[in-house]
Coordinates of C-alpha atoms and ligand atoms in Angstrom, one line a residue:
X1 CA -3.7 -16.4 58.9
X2 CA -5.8 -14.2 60.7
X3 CA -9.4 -13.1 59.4
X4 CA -10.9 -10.0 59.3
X5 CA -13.8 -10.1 60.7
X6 CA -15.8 -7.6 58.8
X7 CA -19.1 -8.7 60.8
X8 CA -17.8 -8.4 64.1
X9 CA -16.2 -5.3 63.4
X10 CA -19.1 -3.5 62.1
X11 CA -21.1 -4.5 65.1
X12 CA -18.4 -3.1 67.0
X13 CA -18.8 0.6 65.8
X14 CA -23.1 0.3 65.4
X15 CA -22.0 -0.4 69.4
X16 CA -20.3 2.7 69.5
X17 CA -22.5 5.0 67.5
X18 CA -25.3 3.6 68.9
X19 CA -23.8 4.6 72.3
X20 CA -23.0 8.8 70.8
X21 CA -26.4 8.7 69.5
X22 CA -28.1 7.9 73.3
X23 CA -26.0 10.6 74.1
X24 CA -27.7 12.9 71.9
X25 CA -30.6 11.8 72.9
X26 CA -30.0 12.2 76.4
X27 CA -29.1 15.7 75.8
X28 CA -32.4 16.3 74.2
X29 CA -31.1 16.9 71.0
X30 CA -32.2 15.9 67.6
X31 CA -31.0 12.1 66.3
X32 CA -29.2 11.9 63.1
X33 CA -31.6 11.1 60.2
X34 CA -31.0 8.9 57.0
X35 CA -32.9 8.7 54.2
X36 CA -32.2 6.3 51.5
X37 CA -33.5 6.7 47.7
X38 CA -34.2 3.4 45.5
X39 CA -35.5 3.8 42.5
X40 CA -37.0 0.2 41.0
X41 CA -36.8 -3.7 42.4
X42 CA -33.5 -5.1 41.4
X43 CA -32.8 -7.5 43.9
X44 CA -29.9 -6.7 44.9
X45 CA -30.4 -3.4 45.7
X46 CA -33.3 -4.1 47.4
X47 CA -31.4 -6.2 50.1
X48 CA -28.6 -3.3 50.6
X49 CA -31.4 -0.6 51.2
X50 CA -33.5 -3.0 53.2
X51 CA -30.3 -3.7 55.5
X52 CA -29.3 0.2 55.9
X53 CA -32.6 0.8 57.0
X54 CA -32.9 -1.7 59.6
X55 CA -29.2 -1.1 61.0
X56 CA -30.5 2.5 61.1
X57 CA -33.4 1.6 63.3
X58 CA -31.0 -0.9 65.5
X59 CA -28.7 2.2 66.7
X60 CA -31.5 4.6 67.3
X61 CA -31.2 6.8 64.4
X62 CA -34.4 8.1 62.2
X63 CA -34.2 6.2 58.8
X64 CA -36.6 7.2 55.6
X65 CA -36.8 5.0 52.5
X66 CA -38.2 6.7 49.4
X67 CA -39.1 4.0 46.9
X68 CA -39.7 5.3 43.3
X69 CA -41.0 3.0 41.0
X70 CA -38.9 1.4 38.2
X71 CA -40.1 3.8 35.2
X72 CA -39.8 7.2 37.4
X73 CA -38.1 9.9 35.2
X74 CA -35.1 11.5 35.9
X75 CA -36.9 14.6 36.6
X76 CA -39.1 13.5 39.2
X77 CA -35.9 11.7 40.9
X78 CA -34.3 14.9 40.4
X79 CA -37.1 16.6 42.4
X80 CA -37.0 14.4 45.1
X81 CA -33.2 14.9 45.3
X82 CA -34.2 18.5 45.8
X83 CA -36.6 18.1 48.0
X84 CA -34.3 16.3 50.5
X85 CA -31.3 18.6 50.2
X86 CA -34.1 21.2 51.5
X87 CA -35.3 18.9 53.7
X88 CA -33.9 20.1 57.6
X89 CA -35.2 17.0 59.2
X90 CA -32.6 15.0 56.8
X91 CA -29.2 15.1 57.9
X92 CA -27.5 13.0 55.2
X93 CA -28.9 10.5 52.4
X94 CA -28.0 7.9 49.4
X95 CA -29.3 7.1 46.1
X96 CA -28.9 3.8 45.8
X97 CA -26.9 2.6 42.6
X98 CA -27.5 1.1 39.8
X99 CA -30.5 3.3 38.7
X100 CA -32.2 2.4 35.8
X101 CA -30.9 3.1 32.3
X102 CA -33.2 6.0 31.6
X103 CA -31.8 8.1 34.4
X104 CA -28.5 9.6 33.7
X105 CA -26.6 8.6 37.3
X106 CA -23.9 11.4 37.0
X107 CA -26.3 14.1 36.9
X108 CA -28.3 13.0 40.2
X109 CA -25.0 12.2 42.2
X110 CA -24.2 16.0 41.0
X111 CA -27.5 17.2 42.5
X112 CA -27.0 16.0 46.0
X113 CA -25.8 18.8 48.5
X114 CA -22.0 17.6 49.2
X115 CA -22.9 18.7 52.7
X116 CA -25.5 15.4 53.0
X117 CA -24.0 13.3 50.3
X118 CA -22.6 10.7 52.8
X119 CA -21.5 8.3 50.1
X120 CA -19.2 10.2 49.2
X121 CA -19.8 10.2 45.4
X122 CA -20.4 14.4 44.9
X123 CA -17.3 15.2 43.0
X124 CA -16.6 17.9 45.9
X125 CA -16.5 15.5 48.6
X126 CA -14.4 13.0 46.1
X127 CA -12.3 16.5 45.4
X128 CA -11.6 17.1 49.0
X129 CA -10.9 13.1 49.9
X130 CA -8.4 13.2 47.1
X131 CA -6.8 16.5 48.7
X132 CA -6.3 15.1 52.1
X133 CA -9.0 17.6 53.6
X134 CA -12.1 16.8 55.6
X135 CA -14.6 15.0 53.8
X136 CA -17.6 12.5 53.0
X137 CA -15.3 9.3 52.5
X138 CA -17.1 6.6 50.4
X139 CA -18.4 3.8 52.5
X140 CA -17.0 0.8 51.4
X141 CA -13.1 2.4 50.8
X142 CA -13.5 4.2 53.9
X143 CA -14.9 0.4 56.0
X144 CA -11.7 -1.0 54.3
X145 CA -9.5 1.6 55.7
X146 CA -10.9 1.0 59.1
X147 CA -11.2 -2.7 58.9
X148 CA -7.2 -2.6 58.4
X149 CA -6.7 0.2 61.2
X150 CA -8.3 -1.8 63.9
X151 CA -6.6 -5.3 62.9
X152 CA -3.3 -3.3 63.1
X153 CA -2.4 -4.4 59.3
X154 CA 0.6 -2.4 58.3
X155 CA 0.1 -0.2 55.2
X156 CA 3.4 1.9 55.8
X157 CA 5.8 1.1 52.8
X158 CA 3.3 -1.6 51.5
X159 CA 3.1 -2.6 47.6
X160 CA -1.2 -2.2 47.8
X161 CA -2.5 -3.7 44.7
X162 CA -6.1 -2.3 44.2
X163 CA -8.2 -4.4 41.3
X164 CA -10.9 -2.3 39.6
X165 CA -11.1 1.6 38.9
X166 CA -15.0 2.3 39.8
X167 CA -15.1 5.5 41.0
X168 CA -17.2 3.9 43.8
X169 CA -14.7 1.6 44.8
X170 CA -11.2 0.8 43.4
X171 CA -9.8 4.8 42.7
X172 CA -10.9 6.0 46.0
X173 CA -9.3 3.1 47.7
X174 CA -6.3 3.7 45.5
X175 CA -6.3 7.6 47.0
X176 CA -6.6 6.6 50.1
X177 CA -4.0 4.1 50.4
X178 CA -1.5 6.4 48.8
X179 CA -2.5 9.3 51.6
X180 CA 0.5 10.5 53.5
X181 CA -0.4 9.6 57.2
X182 CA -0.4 7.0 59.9
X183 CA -3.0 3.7 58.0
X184 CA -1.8 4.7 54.8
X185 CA 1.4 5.8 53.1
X186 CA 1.7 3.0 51.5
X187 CA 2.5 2.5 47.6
X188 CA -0.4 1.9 45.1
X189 CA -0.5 0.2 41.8
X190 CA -4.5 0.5 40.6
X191 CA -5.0 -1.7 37.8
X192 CA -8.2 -2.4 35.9
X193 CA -9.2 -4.8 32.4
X194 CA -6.7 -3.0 30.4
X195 CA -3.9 -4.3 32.8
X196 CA -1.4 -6.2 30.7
X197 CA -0.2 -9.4 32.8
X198 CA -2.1 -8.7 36.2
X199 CA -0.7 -11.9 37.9
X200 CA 2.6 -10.3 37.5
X201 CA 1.6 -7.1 39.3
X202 CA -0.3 -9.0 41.6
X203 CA 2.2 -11.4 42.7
X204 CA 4.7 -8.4 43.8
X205 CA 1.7 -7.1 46.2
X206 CA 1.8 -7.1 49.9
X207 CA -1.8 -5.5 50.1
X208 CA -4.3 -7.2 47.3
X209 CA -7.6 -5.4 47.5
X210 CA -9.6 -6.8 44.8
X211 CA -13.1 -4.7 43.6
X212 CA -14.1 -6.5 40.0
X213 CA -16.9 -8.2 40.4
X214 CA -15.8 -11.6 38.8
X215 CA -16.4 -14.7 41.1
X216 CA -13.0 -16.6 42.1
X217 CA -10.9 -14.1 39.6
X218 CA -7.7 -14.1 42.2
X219 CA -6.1 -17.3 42.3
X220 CA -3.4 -19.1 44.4
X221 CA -0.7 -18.4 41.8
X222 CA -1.3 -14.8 41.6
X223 CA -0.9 -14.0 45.6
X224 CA 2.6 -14.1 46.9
X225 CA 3.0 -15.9 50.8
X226 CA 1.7 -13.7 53.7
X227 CA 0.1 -11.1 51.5
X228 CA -3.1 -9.1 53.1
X229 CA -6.4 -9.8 50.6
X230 CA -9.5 -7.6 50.6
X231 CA -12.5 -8.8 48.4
X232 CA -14.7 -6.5 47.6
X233 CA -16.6 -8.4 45.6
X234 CA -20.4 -9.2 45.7
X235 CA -21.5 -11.8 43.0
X236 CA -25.0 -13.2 43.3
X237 CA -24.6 -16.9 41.5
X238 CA -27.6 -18.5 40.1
X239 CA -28.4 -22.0 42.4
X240 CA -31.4 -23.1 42.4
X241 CA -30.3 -25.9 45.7
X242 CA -31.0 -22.7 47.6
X243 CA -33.7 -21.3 48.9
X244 CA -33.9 -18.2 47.9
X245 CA -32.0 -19.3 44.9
X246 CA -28.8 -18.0 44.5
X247 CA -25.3 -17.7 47.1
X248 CA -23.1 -14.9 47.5
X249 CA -19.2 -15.2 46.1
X250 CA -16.4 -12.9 46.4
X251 CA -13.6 -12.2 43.7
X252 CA -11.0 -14.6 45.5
X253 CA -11.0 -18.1 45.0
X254 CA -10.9 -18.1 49.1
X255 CA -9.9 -21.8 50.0
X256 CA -6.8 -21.7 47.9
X257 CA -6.1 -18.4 48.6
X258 CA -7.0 -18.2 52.3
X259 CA -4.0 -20.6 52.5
X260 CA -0.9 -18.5 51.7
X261 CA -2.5 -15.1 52.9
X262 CA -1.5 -13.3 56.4
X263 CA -5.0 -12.0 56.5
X264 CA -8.1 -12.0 54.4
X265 CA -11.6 -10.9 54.6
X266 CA -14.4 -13.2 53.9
X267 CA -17.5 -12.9 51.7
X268 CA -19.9 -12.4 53.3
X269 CA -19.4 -10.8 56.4
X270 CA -16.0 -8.9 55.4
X271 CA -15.7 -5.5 53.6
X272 CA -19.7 -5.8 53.2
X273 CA -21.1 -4.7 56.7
X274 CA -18.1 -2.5 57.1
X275 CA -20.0 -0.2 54.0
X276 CA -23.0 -0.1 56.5
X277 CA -21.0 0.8 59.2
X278 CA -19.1 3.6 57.8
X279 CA -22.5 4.9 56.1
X280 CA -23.7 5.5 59.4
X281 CA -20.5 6.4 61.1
X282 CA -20.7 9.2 57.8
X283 CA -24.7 10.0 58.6
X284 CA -23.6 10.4 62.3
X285 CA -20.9 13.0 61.1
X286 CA -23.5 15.2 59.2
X287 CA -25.1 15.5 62.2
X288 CA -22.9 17.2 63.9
X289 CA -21.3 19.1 61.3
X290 CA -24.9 20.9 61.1
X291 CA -25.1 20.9 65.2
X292 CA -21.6 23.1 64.9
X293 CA -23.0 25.1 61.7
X294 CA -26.1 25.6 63.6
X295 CA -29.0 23.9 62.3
Ligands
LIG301 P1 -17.5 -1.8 38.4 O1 -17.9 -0.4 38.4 O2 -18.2 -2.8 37.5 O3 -15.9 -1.8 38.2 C1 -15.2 -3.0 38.0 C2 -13.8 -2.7 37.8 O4 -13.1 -3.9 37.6 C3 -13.5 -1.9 36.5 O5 -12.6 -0.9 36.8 C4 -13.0 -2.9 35.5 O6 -12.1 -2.4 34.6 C5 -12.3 -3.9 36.4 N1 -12.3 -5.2 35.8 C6 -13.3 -5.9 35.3 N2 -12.8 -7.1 34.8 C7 -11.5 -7.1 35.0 C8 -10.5 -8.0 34.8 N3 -10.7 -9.2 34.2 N4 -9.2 -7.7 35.1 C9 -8.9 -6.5 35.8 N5 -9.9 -5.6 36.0 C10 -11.1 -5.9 35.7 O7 -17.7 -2.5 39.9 P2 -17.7 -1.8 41.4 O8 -18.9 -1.0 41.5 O9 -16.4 -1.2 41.7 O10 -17.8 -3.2 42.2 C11 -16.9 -4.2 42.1 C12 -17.4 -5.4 42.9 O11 -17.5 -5.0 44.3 C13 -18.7 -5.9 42.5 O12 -18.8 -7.3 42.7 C14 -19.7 -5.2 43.5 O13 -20.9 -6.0 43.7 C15 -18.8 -5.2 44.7 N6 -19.1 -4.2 45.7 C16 -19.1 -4.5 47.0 C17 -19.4 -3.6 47.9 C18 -19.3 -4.0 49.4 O14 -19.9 -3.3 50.2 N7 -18.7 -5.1 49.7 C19 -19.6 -2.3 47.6 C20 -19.6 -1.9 46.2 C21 -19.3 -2.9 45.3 P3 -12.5 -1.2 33.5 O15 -12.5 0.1 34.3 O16 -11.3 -1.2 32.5 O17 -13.8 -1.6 32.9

């Protein structure tokens, strides 16, 4: 069983961008430039922005966090969405998700420019992922995608089973799974809660990439001997032993699982850091798509 080593990988392509970037540098030109919107203090959230942010600073691009308060209106997010699509000194930025109730998340992730929407989530870039043409993939598919293509995991002719249809998560990974080209062409079956008899589905899979969000959901008896497993999922568990008083779980009950699988990403430091990674790697890509269009 081999891991994949979503911690050491990332680091691996900061290296490299971090690398293109003193390029740019050296040629006096002008370092890509994040900025991250977070509306609120849920925890969570707070830890994901916080860690973009520093990675940014680590590889020498310019990072920006705009922190709006919890009880911001949508209309004063949506002005600062405008404001950084005008922005020229911002080459590509997030909103993080989930914003609060109030705000109607659709209608901001329509109101970012597709050309710096590097999640991924404007329904052009998810158009043009989905049509095989050039595009903002989102970060955590696109991290698993590479995670598999430098491990050398064969996807050709695979049964892929993808858990979970968030339009985040599970259907783009189903999309790009089933893409006809070398790390992909393989066969997808995406199911979701409505699935009848999962295990069954599951159990036929040679690729199990799991993106619910329910700690320990895939068991031993629903994995077949040498499959590939990707969890996806980030559960925050109450436990007040710890210090900061709670631990970190993935979807798959690992030590069982870990057992029969040919390779298998760990939670933490699997398909987790390889969403940061690809976020800049995407960042890092607006850049020079406006260096070529001019600005
Ligand atoms: P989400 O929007 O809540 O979607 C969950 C999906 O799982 C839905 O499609 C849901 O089905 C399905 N589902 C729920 N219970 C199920 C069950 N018992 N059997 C089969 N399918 C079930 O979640 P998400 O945003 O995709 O995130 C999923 C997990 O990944 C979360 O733990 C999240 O924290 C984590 N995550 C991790 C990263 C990372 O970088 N590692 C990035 C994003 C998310 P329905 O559609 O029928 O409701």
């Amino acid at each position: 069983m081999t891991i994949l080593n979503g911690k050491e990988t990332s680091n691996k392509i900061k290296e490299e961008i971090a690398e293109e970037v003193a390029e740019i540098k050296a040629r006096g030109e002008k370092v890509p430039h994040l900025a991250a919107v977070l509306v609120g203090n849920d925890g969570a959230s707070l830890t994901y922005v916080g860690s973009k942010v520093r990675s940014c600073n680590r590889i020498g691009f310019e990072s920006t966090l705009k922190h709006l308060p919890e009880e911001t209106t949508e209309e004063e997010l949506l002005t600062l969405v405008n404001a950084l699509n005008q922005d020229p000194e911002i080459d590509g930025y997030i909103v993080q998700l989930p914003l609060p109730k109030h705000i109607d998340e659709q209608k901001v992730l329509m109101a970012v420019d597709p050309e710096k929407d590097v999640d991924g989530f404007h329904p052009t870039n998810f158009g043009k992922m989905a049509l095989d043409m050039e595009s903002f993939i989102p970060a955590t598919p696109f991290g698993i995608m590479e995670l598999l293509k430098r491990y050398k995991v064969k996807t050709e002719g695979k049964h892929a089973v993808v858990i979970g249809r968030s339009n985040i998560v599970g259907r783009p990974m189903s999309i790009l799974l089933s893409r006809k080209g070398a790390g992909a062409n393989a066969t997808v079956t995406l199911t979701h809660s409505r699935t009848k008899d999962i295990k069954a589905i599951t159990l036929q899979a040679d690729i199990i990439v799991s993106a619910l969000g329910v700690p320990g959901f895939l068991k031993e008896d629903m994995v077949k001997d040498g499959a590939v497993i990707i969890d996806v999922g980030i559960t925050r568990v109450p436990d007040t032993s710890r210090e900061r008083g709670y631990y970190i779980t993935g979807d798959v009950a690992y030590d069982e699982v870990s057992k029969k699988a040919s390779y298998i990403t760990p939670v933490p430091g699997g398909v987790g850091p390889m969403t940061i990674a690809m976020l800049l790697q995407n960042t890092l890509l607006a850049r020079k798509r406006k260096l070529t269009s001019g600005n």
